[in-house]
Coordinates of N, CA and C in Angstrom, one line a residue:
M280 N 20.4 44.8 -42.1 CA 20.3 45.5 -41.4 C 21.5 45.2 -40.8
S281 N 22.4 46.6 -40.1 CA 24.1 46.0 -39.5 C 22.9 45.8 -37.9
E282 N 24.2 45.4 -36.9 CA 23.6 44.8 -35.9 C 23.8 45.8 -35.1
N283 N 23.3 45.7 -33.8 CA 23.5 47.1 -32.9 C 24.7 46.5 -31.8
Y284 N 24.9 47.7 -31.8 CA 26.3 47.7 -30.4 C 26.2 48.3 -28.9
A285 N 26.1 47.8 -27.9 CA 26.5 48.6 -26.3 C 27.2 48.3 -25.9
L286 N 27.7 49.7 -25.3 CA 29.0 49.4 -24.1 C 28.7 50.5 -23.0
K287 N 29.3 49.9 -22.0 CA 29.0 50.8 -20.8 C 30.0 51.2 -19.9
A288 N 30.6 52.5 -19.8 CA 31.5 52.6 -19.1 C 31.5 53.7 -17.4
A289 N 32.2 54.2 -16.8 CA 32.3 54.7 -16.1 C 33.2 55.7 -16.0
T290 N 33.0 56.8 -15.1 CA 34.1 57.7 -15.4 C 35.1 57.3 -14.9
R291 N 36.2 57.9 -14.9 CA 37.7 57.6 -14.4 C 38.0 58.5 -13.6
S292 N 38.1 58.0 -12.6 CA 38.5 59.8 -11.1 C 39.9 59.7 -11.0
G293 N 40.7 58.6 -11.0 CA 41.9 58.6 -11.2 C 42.9 58.9 -12.5
L294 N 44.0 59.6 -12.8 CA 44.1 60.4 -13.9 C 45.9 59.6 -14.0
G295 N 46.6 59.9 -15.2 CA 47.9 59.3 -14.3 C 48.3 57.8 -15.5
R296 N 49.7 57.7 -15.1 CA 50.2 56.3 -15.7 C 49.6 55.4 -14.4
K297 N 49.8 55.9 -13.2 CA 49.9 54.8 -11.6 C 48.2 54.4 -12.0
A298 N 47.5 55.3 -11.9 CA 45.9 55.2 -12.1 C 45.9 54.3 -13.1
A299 N 46.1 54.5 -14.6 CA 45.6 53.5 -15.2 C 46.1 51.9 -15.1
K300 N 47.5 51.9 -14.6 CA 47.9 50.5 -14.6 C 47.2 49.8 -13.2
K301 N 46.7 50.4 -12.6 CA 45.2 50.3 -11.6 C 44.1 49.4 -12.5
D302 N 44.2 50.6 -12.8 CA 42.8 50.4 -13.9 C 42.8 48.7 -14.8
R303 N 44.2 49.0 -15.2 CA 44.4 47.3 -15.5 C 44.7 46.1 -15.2
L304 N 44.9 46.3 -13.9 CA 45.0 45.3 -12.9 C 43.9 44.8 -12.3
N305 N 43.0 45.6 -12.7 CA 41.7 44.9 -12.0 C 40.5 44.8 -13.4
N306 N 41.4 44.6 -14.4 CA 40.5 44.2 -16.1 C 39.6 45.3 -16.6
S307 N 40.1 46.6 -16.2 CA 39.5 47.2 -16.8 C 40.4 48.1 -17.9
I308 N 39.8 49.0 -19.1 CA 41.1 49.7 -19.7 C 40.2 51.0 -19.9
P309 N 41.4 52.5 -19.2 CA 41.2 53.7 -19.7 C 41.3 54.0 -20.7
A310 N 40.2 54.9 -20.4 CA 39.6 55.4 -22.3 C 39.7 57.1 -21.9
V311 N 39.0 57.2 -23.5 CA 38.9 58.6 -23.0 C 37.7 59.2 -24.6
L312 N 36.5 60.1 -24.1 CA 35.8 60.1 -24.8 C 35.5 61.7 -25.4
Y313 N 35.4 62.1 -26.9 CA 35.4 63.4 -27.1 C 34.9 63.5 -28.1
G314 N 34.8 64.5 -28.6 CA 34.0 65.1 -30.1 C 33.7 66.6 -30.2
H315 N 33.3 66.5 -31.3 CA 33.1 68.1 -31.9 C 32.1 68.7 -31.2
G316 N 32.7 69.7 -30.2 CA 31.6 70.7 -29.3 C 31.5 70.0 -27.9
I317 N 32.1 69.0 -27.5 CA 32.2 68.6 -26.3 C 33.5 68.4 -25.6
P318 N 33.3 68.7 -24.2 CA 34.9 68.4 -22.8 C 35.4 66.8 -23.0
T319 N 36.5 66.7 -23.3 CA 36.9 65.6 -23.2 C 36.5 64.5 -22.0
Q320 N 36.5 63.2 -21.7 CA 35.5 63.0 -20.6 C 36.6 61.8 -20.4
P321 N 37.3 61.5 -19.6 CA 38.4 59.8 -19.0 C 37.5 59.2 -18.4
L322 N 37.3 58.0 -19.4 CA 36.5 56.6 -18.7 C 37.3 55.7 -18.4
M323 N 36.5 54.2 -18.2 CA 36.7 53.0 -18.0 C 36.0 52.0 -18.1
L324 N 36.7 51.4 -19.2 CA 35.5 50.2 -19.5 C 36.2 48.5 -19.1
N325 N 35.0 48.0 -19.1 CA 35.3 46.6 -18.7 C 36.3 45.7 -20.0
Q326 N 37.2 45.1 -19.7 CA 38.3 44.9 -20.7 C 37.7 43.7 -21.2
L327 N 36.8 42.8 -20.9 CA 35.9 41.5 -21.4 C 34.9 41.9 -22.5
D328 N 34.1 43.1 -22.0 CA 33.3 43.5 -22.7 C 33.3 44.2 -23.8
F329 N 34.6 44.8 -23.7 CA 34.9 46.3 -25.1 C 35.7 45.3 -25.9
V330 N 36.4 44.6 -25.6 CA 37.2 43.1 -26.4 C 36.1 42.4 -27.2
R331 N 35.2 42.4 -26.7 CA 33.9 41.5 -27.2 C 33.6 42.4 -28.5
I332 N 32.9 43.1 -28.2 CA 32.5 44.4 -29.4 C 33.3 44.7 -30.0
F333 N 34.3 44.8 -29.9 CA 35.6 45.5 -31.1 C 36.1 44.4 -32.1
R334 N 36.4 43.3 -31.5 CA 36.1 41.9 -32.6 C 35.5 41.8 -33.6
S335 N 33.8 42.5 -33.4 CA 32.9 42.3 -33.7 C 32.5 43.5 -34.9
A336 N 32.3 44.6 -33.8 CA 32.4 46.1 -34.8 C 33.1 46.6 -35.4
G337 N 34.3 46.3 -35.0 CA 35.5 47.3 -35.6 C 35.6 48.8 -35.7
E338 N 36.4 49.0 -36.6 CA 36.2 51.1 -36.3 C 35.6 51.8 -37.0
S339 N 34.2 50.9 -37.7 CA 33.8 51.8 -38.3 C 32.1 51.3 -38.2
T340 N 31.9 50.8 -36.8 CA 30.4 50.6 -37.0 C 30.4 51.6 -35.2
L341 N 29.0 52.4 -35.2 CA 28.6 53.3 -34.3 C 28.1 52.2 -33.2
I342 N 28.3 53.1 -31.9 CA 28.3 51.6 -30.6 C 27.3 52.8 -29.7
D343 N 26.1 52.5 -29.4 CA 25.8 53.5 -28.4 C 26.8 53.0 -27.0
L344 N 27.1 54.3 -26.6 CA 28.1 54.1 -25.3 C 27.0 54.7 -24.3
S345 N 26.8 54.1 -22.8 CA 26.2 55.0 -21.9 C 27.7 54.9 -21.1
V346 N 27.6 56.6 -20.3 CA 28.5 56.6 -19.2 C 27.7 56.5 -17.6
D347 N 28.1 56.0 -17.2 CA 27.3 56.2 -15.4 C 26.0 55.9 -15.7
A348 N 25.8 55.0 -16.7 CA 24.0 54.4 -16.9 C 23.1 55.5 -17.1
G349 N 24.2 56.6 -18.1 CA 23.2 57.8 -17.9 C 22.3 57.0 -19.5
E350 N 22.5 58.0 -20.3 CA 21.8 58.1 -21.6 C 22.8 57.9 -22.7
S351 N 22.8 57.2 -23.6 CA 23.6 56.4 -24.2 C 23.6 57.8 -25.3
V352 N 24.7 57.4 -26.0 CA 25.5 58.5 -27.1 C 26.1 57.6 -27.9
K353 N 26.0 58.0 -29.6 CA 26.4 57.5 -30.2 C 28.1 57.6 -30.7
V354 N 28.9 57.2 -30.3 CA 29.9 57.0 -30.6 C 31.5 56.1 -32.0
L355 N 32.5 56.3 -32.1 CA 33.0 55.4 -33.2 C 34.2 55.0 -32.7
I356 N 34.7 54.0 -31.8 CA 35.5 53.4 -32.2 C 37.2 54.4 -33.3
H357 N 38.1 55.2 -32.3 CA 38.7 56.1 -33.3 C 39.9 55.6 -33.5
S358 N 40.7 55.0 -32.1 CA 42.0 54.5 -32.1 C 41.7 53.6 -30.9
I359 N 43.0 52.9 -30.7 CA 43.0 51.8 -29.5 C 44.7 52.1 -29.6
Q360 N 45.1 51.6 -28.6 CA 46.6 51.4 -28.1 C 46.6 50.0 -27.8
Q361 N 47.6 49.4 -28.0 CA 48.0 47.9 -27.5 C 49.4 47.8 -26.8
D362 N 49.3 46.9 -25.8 CA 50.8 46.5 -24.8 C 50.7 45.4 -26.3
P363 N 52.5 45.7 -27.0 CA 53.3 44.8 -27.3 C 53.2 43.2 -26.6
L364 N 53.7 43.7 -25.8 CA 54.6 42.4 -24.9 C 53.5 41.7 -24.3
K365 N 52.4 42.2 -23.8 CA 50.9 41.3 -23.4 C 50.0 41.1 -24.2
D366 N 50.5 41.5 -25.6 CA 49.6 41.4 -26.6 C 47.6 41.5 -26.1
T367 N 47.6 43.2 -25.1 CA 46.5 43.5 -25.0 C 46.0 44.8 -25.3
I368 N 45.1 45.4 -25.3 CA 44.5 46.4 -25.5 C 44.3 47.7 -24.0
S369 N 45.7 48.4 -24.4 CA 45.9 49.1 -23.2 C 45.6 50.7 -23.0
H370 N 44.9 51.3 -24.4 CA 43.6 52.6 -23.6 C 42.7 52.4 -25.4
V371 N 41.7 53.3 -25.7 CA 40.7 53.4 -26.2 C 40.1 54.7 -26.3
D372 N 40.5 55.4 -27.3 CA 40.0 56.7 -28.1 C 38.1 56.7 -28.3
F373 N 37.2 56.8 -27.9 CA 36.0 56.8 -28.7 C 35.6 58.6 -28.9
Y374 N 35.3 58.2 -30.4 CA 34.8 60.0 -31.1 C 33.5 59.9 -31.1
Q375 N 32.7 60.6 -30.3 CA 31.1 61.0 -30.0 C 30.9 61.8 -31.3
V376 N 29.7 61.1 -32.1 CA 29.4 61.8 -33.5 C 28.1 62.4 -33.5
R377 N 28.0 63.3 -34.5 CA 26.9 64.0 -34.7 C 26.3 63.9 -36.1
M378 N 24.6 63.2 -35.6 CA 23.8 62.3 -36.8 C 23.8 63.3 -38.0
D379 N 24.0 64.8 -37.4 CA 24.3 65.6 -38.9 C 25.0 65.9 -39.5
E380 N 26.1 65.6 -39.5 CA 27.8 65.6 -39.3 C 28.1 64.7 -40.3
E381 N 29.1 65.1 -41.3 CA 29.8 63.9 -41.9 C 30.7 63.5 -41.5
L382 N 31.3 62.0 -41.7 CA 32.5 62.1 -41.2 C 33.1 61.3 -42.4
T383 N 34.7 60.5 -41.8 CA 35.1 59.9 -42.4 C 35.8 58.6 -41.4
A384 N 35.8 57.9 -42.3 CA 35.9 56.3 -42.2 C 36.8 55.2 -42.3
E385 N 37.8 54.3 -42.2 CA 38.1 53.2 -42.8 C 37.6 52.3 -42.8
V386 N 36.9 51.7 -44.0 CA 35.9 50.4 -43.8 C 37.1 49.1 -44.6
E387 N 36.8 48.0 -44.2 CA 37.5 47.0 -44.4 C 36.9 45.9 -45.9
L388 N 37.6 46.1 -46.3 CA 37.3 45.1 -47.7 C 37.3 43.6 -47.4
V389 N 36.0 43.0 -47.9 CA 36.0 41.7 -47.4 C 36.1 40.7 -49.0
F390 N 36.8 39.9 -49.3 CA 36.9 39.5 -50.4 C 35.8 37.8 -50.7
I391 N 35.2 38.5 -51.9 CA 34.1 36.9 -51.8 C 34.3 36.4 -53.2
G392 N 33.9 35.2 -53.4 CA 33.8 34.6 -54.9 C 35.6 33.4 -54.8
E393 N 35.5 34.0 -55.8 CA 36.7 32.7 -56.5 C 37.0 33.3 -58.1
A394 N 38.2 33.7 -58.2 CA 38.6 33.8 -59.4 C 39.3 33.1 -60.3
P395 N 38.5 33.1 -61.2 CA 38.5 32.2 -62.4 C 40.1 31.9 -62.9
A396 N 40.9 33.4 -62.8 CA 42.1 32.7 -63.1 C 42.8 32.1 -62.2
V397 N 42.6 32.3 -61.0 CA 43.4 31.6 -59.9 C 43.1 30.2 -60.5
K398 N 41.7 29.6 -60.4 CA 41.2 28.3 -60.1 C 41.7 27.6 -61.4
D399 N 41.3 28.5 -62.5 CA 41.6 27.9 -64.0 C 43.0 27.9 -64.5
L400 N 43.7 29.0 -64.5 CA 44.7 29.4 -64.7 C 46.5 29.2 -64.2
G401 N 45.5 28.7 -62.7 CA 46.7 28.7 -61.7 C 47.8 30.2 -61.6
G402 N 46.7 31.3 -61.5 CA 47.9 32.6 -61.2 C 47.5 32.8 -59.3
T403 N 48.0 33.7 -59.2 CA 48.1 34.0 -58.0 C 47.1 35.2 -57.4
L404 N 46.3 35.5 -56.8 CA 45.5 36.3 -56.2 C 46.5 37.2 -55.6
V405 N 46.5 38.6 -55.9 CA 46.9 39.7 -55.3 C 46.0 41.2 -55.1
K406 N 46.2 41.1 -53.4 CA 45.4 42.0 -52.8 C 46.0 42.7 -52.6
N407 N 45.6 44.3 -53.1 CA 46.4 45.6 -52.6 C 46.2 46.7 -51.7
F408 N 44.8 46.5 -51.4 CA 44.0 47.3 -50.4 C 43.2 46.2 -49.4
S409 N 43.1 46.5 -48.1 CA 42.9 45.7 -47.2 C 41.4 46.6 -46.5
N410 N 41.2 47.8 -47.1 CA 40.1 48.8 -46.3 C 40.3 50.2 -47.5
I411 N 39.4 50.6 -47.3 CA 39.3 51.9 -48.2 C 38.6 53.0 -47.5
E412 N 39.0 54.1 -47.5 CA 38.3 55.6 -46.8 C 36.9 56.1 -47.2
I413 N 35.9 56.2 -46.6 CA 35.0 56.8 -47.1 C 34.7 57.6 -46.0
Q414 N 33.6 58.5 -46.6 CA 32.9 60.2 -46.2 C 31.6 59.8 -46.5
C415 N 30.7 59.7 -45.2 CA 29.4 59.7 -45.3 C 28.6 60.5 -44.3
L416 N 27.2 60.4 -44.0 CA 26.7 59.8 -42.8 C 27.1 59.7 -41.5
P417 N 26.8 59.5 -40.7 CA 27.1 58.5 -39.4 C 25.7 57.0 -39.5
K418 N 24.9 57.6 -40.1 CA 23.6 56.4 -40.1 C 23.6 55.5 -41.4
D419 N 24.8 56.5 -42.4 CA 25.4 55.5 -43.4 C 26.4 54.9 -43.2
L420 N 27.2 54.8 -42.1 CA 28.6 53.9 -42.1 C 28.1 52.4 -42.7
L421 N 29.5 52.2 -43.1 CA 29.2 50.6 -43.8 C 30.0 50.0 -42.6
H422 N 29.5 48.5 -42.2 CA 30.4 47.9 -41.4 C 31.8 47.4 -42.4
N423 N 31.9 46.8 -42.9 CA 32.3 46.6 -44.1 C 31.9 46.5 -45.9
I424 N 33.1 46.2 -47.0 CA 32.9 46.4 -48.6 C 33.0 44.5 -48.7
E425 N 32.0 44.3 -49.6 CA 32.3 43.3 -50.3 C 33.1 43.6 -51.8
I426 N 34.0 42.5 -51.6 CA 34.5 42.8 -53.4 C 34.8 41.1 -53.7
D427 N 34.0 41.1 -55.1 CA 33.3 39.9 -55.6 C 34.5 39.3 -56.4
I428 N 35.7 38.3 -56.2 CA 36.6 38.6 -57.2 C 36.4 37.4 -58.2
S429 N 34.9 37.3 -58.5 CA 34.9 36.4 -59.6 C 35.1 36.8 -61.1
A430 N 35.2 38.6 -60.8 CA 35.3 39.2 -62.3 C 36.6 38.9 -62.5
L431 N 37.4 38.6 -62.1 CA 38.9 38.5 -62.4 C 39.1 36.7 -63.6
A432 N 38.7 37.1 -64.4 CA 38.8 35.7 -65.1 C 40.3 35.9 -66.4
S433 N 40.8 36.5 -66.0 CA 41.9 36.7 -67.1 C 43.2 37.6 -66.0
F434 N 44.8 37.1 -66.5 CA 45.4 37.9 -66.1 C 45.2 39.8 -65.8
D435 N 44.7 40.1 -67.0 CA 44.5 41.5 -67.7 C 43.8 41.9 -66.7
D436 N 42.7 41.2 -66.3 CA 41.5 41.9 -64.9 C 42.0 42.2 -64.1
L437 N 41.1 43.7 -63.5 CA 41.5 44.5 -62.5 C 40.8 45.1 -61.8
I438 N 40.3 44.9 -60.6 CA 39.2 45.6 -60.0 C 40.1 46.7 -58.7
R439 N 39.2 47.8 -59.3 CA 39.9 48.8 -59.5 C 38.9 49.7 -57.8
V440 N 39.1 50.8 -57.3 CA 38.2 51.6 -56.2 C 36.9 52.0 -57.0
K441 N 37.2 52.2 -58.4 CA 36.1 53.0 -58.9 C 34.7 52.0 -59.3
D442 N 35.6 50.6 -59.4 CA 34.4 49.2 -59.4 C 33.8 48.9 -58.3
I443 N 34.0 49.8 -56.9 CA 32.9 49.7 -56.0 C 31.7 50.4 -56.2
K444 N 30.6 49.3 -55.9 CA 29.1 50.3 -56.3 C 28.7 50.7 -54.6
L445 N 29.0 52.2 -54.3 CA 28.6 52.3 -52.9 C 27.5 52.8 -52.7
P446 N 26.7 52.5 -51.8 CA 25.2 53.2 -51.4 C 25.5 54.7 -51.7
A447 N 23.8 54.9 -52.0 CA 23.8 56.2 -52.0 C 24.2 57.2 -50.6
G448 N 24.9 58.1 -50.6 CA 25.1 58.9 -49.3 C 26.6 58.3 -49.2
V449 N 27.5 58.1 -49.6 CA 28.4 57.4 -49.4 C 29.5 57.2 -50.6
V450 N 30.9 58.5 -50.0 CA 31.9 58.4 -51.3 C 32.8 57.9 -50.6
S451 N 34.0 57.4 -51.7 CA 35.1 57.1 -51.3 C 35.9 58.0 -51.6
L452 N 37.2 58.2 -50.8 CA 38.3 59.2 -50.7 C 39.4 58.8 -51.1
T453 N 39.6 57.3 -51.4 CA 41.0 56.7 -51.6 C 40.6 56.6 -53.2
D454 N 41.8 56.9 -53.6 CA 42.3 56.9 -55.0 C 41.6 55.8 -56.4
S455 N 40.5 56.7 -56.8 CA 39.5 55.9 -57.4 C 40.7 55.0 -58.3
E456 N 41.6 55.4 -59.1 CA 42.4 54.7 -59.9 C 42.9 53.2 -59.0
G457 N 42.9 53.1 -57.7 CA 43.7 52.3 -57.3 C 43.5 50.5 -57.4
V458 N 44.3 49.6 -57.6 CA 44.0 48.5 -58.2 C 43.7 47.6 -56.3
I459 N 42.8 47.6 -56.3 CA 42.3 46.7 -55.0 C 42.5 45.1 -55.3
A460 N 42.7 44.5 -56.7 CA 42.6 43.4 -56.4 C 43.3 42.8 -58.2
A461 N 44.0 41.8 -58.4 CA 44.4 41.7 -59.7 C 45.0 39.5 -59.5
V462 N 45.2 39.2 -60.7 CA 45.8 38.0 -60.9 C 47.2 38.0 -61.4
S463 N 47.8 37.7 -60.6 CA 49.4 37.6 -61.5 C 49.4 36.1 -62.2
A464 N 50.5 36.0 -62.9 CA 50.5 34.8 -63.6 C 51.8 33.9 -63.1
P465 N 51.5 32.7 -63.5 CA 52.8 31.8 -62.5 C 53.9 31.9 -63.1
R466 N 54.7 31.7 -62.5 CA 56.3 31.9 -63.0 C 56.3 30.6 -64.3
T467 N 57.0 31.3 -64.8 CA 57.8 30.2 -66.1 C 58.6 29.4 -65.4
A468 N 59.3 28.4 -66.5 CA 60.2 27.3 -65.9 C 61.2 28.2 -65.3
E469 N 61.8 29.0 -66.7 CA 62.9 29.8 -66.8 C 62.8 31.1 -65.3
E470 N 62.0 31.5 -65.0 CA 61.8 32.5 -64.0 C 62.3 32.0 -62.7
L471 N 61.5 30.4 -62.6 CA 62.2 29.5 -61.5 C 63.4 29.4 -61.5
A472 N 63.9 29.1 -62.2 CA 65.7 28.3 -62.5 C 66.6 30.1 -62.4
A473 N 66.0 31.0 -62.9 CA 66.8 32.2 -62.4 C 66.6 32.5 -61.2
L474 N 65.4 32.5 -60.5 CA 65.4 32.7 -58.9 C 65.9 31.7 -58.4
E475 N 66.1 30.6 -58.5 CA 67.2 29.2 -58.0 C 68.7 30.1 -57.9
E476 N 69.0 30.3 -59.2 CA 70.4 30.6 -59.3 C 70.6 31.8 -58.5
E477 N 69.9 33.0 -58.7 CA 69.9 33.9 -57.3 C 69.8 34.0 -56.2
V478 N 69.1 32.8 -55.6 CA 68.9 32.3 -54.1 C 70.3 31.6 -53.5
V479 N 70.9 31.1 -55.1 CA 72.5 30.2 -54.3 C 73.6 31.4 -54.5
E480 N 73.2 32.1 -55.4 CA 74.6 33.0 -55.5 C 74.5 33.7 -54.0
N481 N 73.7 34.0 -53.3 CA 73.1 35.1 -52.1 C 73.8 34.0 -50.9

């Protein structure tokens, strides 16, 4: 059973860059709430509370958002903006979902197990995907998807998107033939020597 996340927000009265900068100086993050058939609402969040929830919930987990201590609504973190110099979150977009309406979301892939082709044959694990896109009702959203790499026993083995067993009501929108993970064979002595020669020449 997935964990429940709750977050409080306040209506943001001041708009524009100056107001947003003032919010950040007060350890708050400017945000906006929007959704299908609802008016866009500017918000203000406590920075520490949001960062704590974002690190755990990510962008594919429903959050109960309460504005001005009112009744909570179900939202997803649609996007965040970060300050590249300070490495802090500068703005957040929330999307209010309808529980009877399907949505799409990017879901993180979590790799578990140990690949025999790495452990026993000395290969290198190659991960081509860190997430996939799914479509489902909000109640069926997945926080993450586990990929068991113990199926990679040889260098010919592949784990494709179509190999993921998704729960009923959840479909993948990512190319089904996409290779999620494989194991590459170790380089031969001849390949390593050729690589060293190329480095010296350059």
